[in-house]
Tab-separated table of C-alpha atoms in Angstrom:
chain	number	residue	atom	x	y	z
D	1	MET	CA	124.334	23.044	6.306
D	2	ARG	CA	125.603	20.189	8.181
D	3	LYS	CA	123.737	19.197	11.234
D	4	ILE	CA	125.897	18.025	14.401
D	5	ILE	CA	124.849	16.514	17.399
D	6	PHE	CA	126.759	16.137	20.698
D	7	PHE	CA	125.730	14.633	23.873
D	8	ASP	CA	127.283	16.195	27.006
D	9	THR	CA	127.745	13.424	29.562
D	10	SER	CA	130.160	15.292	32.039
D	11	ARG	CA	129.934	18.308	34.274
D	12	VAL	CA	133.894	18.380	34.097
D	13	HIS	CA	133.698	18.650	30.198
D	14	THR	CA	130.530	21.163	29.770
D	15	ALA	CA	132.626	24.389	30.647
D	16	ARG	CA	135.436	23.280	28.626
D	17	GLN	CA	133.208	22.765	25.408
D	18	MET	CA	131.395	26.045	25.541
D	19	ARG	CA	133.638	27.522	22.841
D	20	LEU	CA	133.548	24.483	20.716
D	21	PHE	CA	129.704	24.731	20.677
D	22	GLU	CA	129.787	28.502	20.023
D	23	GLU	CA	131.954	27.585	16.927
D	24	LEU	CA	129.971	24.898	15.751
D	25	ASN	CA	127.089	27.139	16.001
D	26	LYS	CA	128.499	29.373	13.516
D	27	ILE	CA	129.078	26.436	10.809
D	28	SER	CA	126.417	24.095	11.311
D	29	GLU	CA	123.084	23.394	12.638
D	30	PHE	CA	124.615	22.187	16.148
D	31	LYS	CA	122.415	20.606	18.731
D	32	ALA	CA	124.030	19.714	22.287
D	33	VAL	CA	121.969	17.249	24.454
D	34	LYS	CA	122.646	17.602	28.120
D	35	LEU	CA	122.081	14.062	29.329
D	36	ASN	CA	121.614	13.657	33.068
D	37	MET	CA	124.758	13.761	34.869
D	38	ARG	CA	125.740	11.009	37.370
D	39	SER	CA	126.991	12.064	40.651
D	40	GLU	CA	130.247	10.915	42.062
D	41	ASP	CA	128.680	8.808	44.373
D	42	ASP	CA	127.696	6.526	41.509
D	43	GLU	CA	131.271	6.067	40.830
D	44	GLY	CA	132.309	2.618	40.747
D	45	ASN	CA	128.855	1.120	41.491
D	46	TRP	CA	128.526	-1.239	38.279
D	47	GLN	CA	124.661	-1.591	38.752
D	48	ASP	CA	124.377	2.024	38.433
D	49	MET	CA	126.852	2.332	35.666
D	50	ASN	CA	124.938	-0.561	33.666
D	51	ASN	CA	121.784	1.242	34.158
D	52	ARG	CA	122.889	4.542	33.005
D	53	ALA	CA	124.623	3.021	29.855
D	54	SER	CA	121.393	1.585	28.859
D	55	ASP	CA	119.624	4.786	29.431
D	56	VAL	CA	122.227	6.823	27.322
D	57	TYR	CA	121.809	4.404	24.533
D	58	ILE	CA	117.815	4.894	24.515
D	59	THR	CA	118.153	8.597	24.854
D	60	ALA	CA	120.939	9.198	22.194
D	61	SER	CA	119.306	6.762	19.543
D	62	ARG	CA	116.029	8.650	19.983
D	63	GLU	CA	117.788	12.163	19.854
D	64	ILE	CA	119.771	10.970	16.841
D	65	TYR	CA	116.596	9.512	15.091
D	66	LYS	CA	114.854	12.898	15.697
D	67	PHE	CA	117.512	15.466	14.925
D	68	ASN	CA	118.569	13.322	12.033
D	69	PRO	CA	122.555	14.432	12.230
D	70	ASP	CA	124.984	14.359	9.408
D	71	ILE	CA	127.603	14.160	12.320
D	72	VAL	CA	127.648	12.569	15.952
D	73	LEU	CA	130.493	14.372	17.492
D	74	VAL	CA	131.764	12.332	20.766
D	75	ARG	CA	134.441	13.447	23.128
D	76	ALA	CA	136.835	11.197	25.196
D	77	ASP	CA	136.733	7.758	26.914
D	78	ARG	CA	133.677	7.940	29.245
D	79	PHE	CA	131.305	5.061	29.530
D	80	GLU	CA	128.350	7.027	28.270
D	81	GLN	CA	130.174	8.052	25.144
D	82	ILE	CA	130.770	4.536	23.872
D	83	MET	CA	126.909	4.193	24.372
D	84	VAL	CA	126.296	7.203	22.062
D	85	THR	CA	128.801	6.038	19.708
D	86	LEU	CA	127.216	2.718	19.616
D	87	ALA	CA	123.875	4.296	19.070
D	88	ALA	CA	125.200	6.448	16.167
D	89	THR	CA	126.903	3.351	14.613
D	90	TYR	CA	123.434	1.534	14.447
D	91	CYS	CA	121.483	4.608	13.177
D	92	GLY	CA	124.159	4.729	10.114
D	93	LYS	CA	125.641	8.314	11.238
D	94	ILE	CA	129.439	9.466	10.594
D	95	ILE	CA	131.016	9.732	13.953
D	96	ALA	CA	133.547	12.406	14.750
D	97	HIS	CA	135.715	11.541	18.152
D	98	ILE	CA	137.631	14.383	20.009
D	99	GLU	CA	140.752	12.810	22.101
D	100	GLY	CA	141.214	9.487	20.479
D	101	GLY	CA	144.340	8.160	20.742
D	102	ASP	CA	145.306	9.699	24.123
D	103	ARG	CA	146.299	7.200	26.892
D	104	SER	CA	144.335	6.762	30.270
D	105	SER	CA	143.715	4.419	32.839
D	106	ALA	CA	142.536	0.796	32.686
D	107	ILE	CA	138.972	0.474	31.043
D	108	ASP	CA	138.787	3.928	29.882
D	109	GLU	CA	141.651	3.341	27.496
D	110	HIS	CA	139.674	0.417	25.874
D	111	ILE	CA	136.350	2.449	25.764
D	112	ARG	CA	138.337	5.227	24.016
D	113	HIS	CA	140.206	3.044	21.477
D	114	SER	CA	136.656	1.411	20.918
D	115	ILE	CA	135.263	4.711	20.079
D	116	THR	CA	138.195	5.597	17.898
D	117	LYS	CA	137.697	2.386	15.929
D	118	LEU	CA	133.986	3.075	15.366
D	119	ALA	CA	134.476	6.814	14.374
D	120	HIS	CA	135.127	7.880	10.949
D	121	ILE	CA	136.699	11.327	11.604
D	122	HIS	CA	139.369	11.753	14.337
D	123	PHE	CA	140.494	14.946	16.365
D	124	PRO	CA	143.495	13.754	18.553
D	125	THR	CA	144.959	16.204	21.073
D	126	HIS	CA	148.606	15.878	19.946
D	127	GLU	CA	150.788	14.363	17.665
D	128	GLU	CA	151.848	11.246	19.686
D	129	ALA	CA	147.743	10.334	19.937
D	130	LEU	CA	147.550	10.787	16.019
D	131	GLN	CA	150.199	8.139	15.408
D	132	ARG	CA	148.656	6.016	17.654
D	133	ILE	CA	145.374	6.404	15.613
D	134	ILE	CA	147.242	5.502	12.413
D	135	ARG	CA	148.821	2.475	13.857
D	136	MET	CA	145.271	1.628	14.973
D	137	GLY	CA	144.660	1.284	10.929
D	138	GLU	CA	142.509	4.536	10.760
D	139	ASP	CA	142.927	6.436	7.381
D	140	PRO	CA	145.204	9.272	8.024
D	141	ARG	CA	142.997	11.835	5.683
D	142	TYR	CA	140.542	11.760	8.166
D	143	ILE	CA	142.715	12.559	11.176
D	144	TYR	CA	143.057	15.909	12.356
D	145	ASN	CA	145.726	17.172	14.922
D	146	PHE	CA	143.285	19.526	16.494
D	147	GLY	CA	144.798	19.960	19.857
D	148	SER	CA	143.284	20.144	23.164
D	149	LEU	CA	139.886	21.793	23.900
D	150	ASP	CA	141.383	22.982	27.269
D	151	VAL	CA	144.081	24.754	25.637
D	152	GLU	CA	143.703	25.753	21.784
D	153	ILE	CA	140.076	26.784	21.476
């Protein structure tokens, strides 16, 4: 049975992901790691974000090492998720990315596309995002138009 780990970094996404977590528990040894969520007061405070990013990297590295998953699942474009992705990359793990290829604002889009380039398996939310991922040079054999966690699951 495959081992999959996911790092929950957003209160907003937690409820949306519960159904996915239930399904992953049926088909894998699944572990969801809830990281300390930042408050809305932290938004835009670059020093807090830098400190948080380094904390996430250290925590993700430790959890990945201890659990030794086959796949590290990441979602979206949050700055914490790029740190999880980097930790997984340096631990030599397969990375699966949900919501790659979407368009978003300013820095978030750069983060999302960076995660996409580091990921091995892609779950875009719609056909346009899938085509964007292909144009980024990713192998179409590993891109699955999964749909939105908010709608399809």
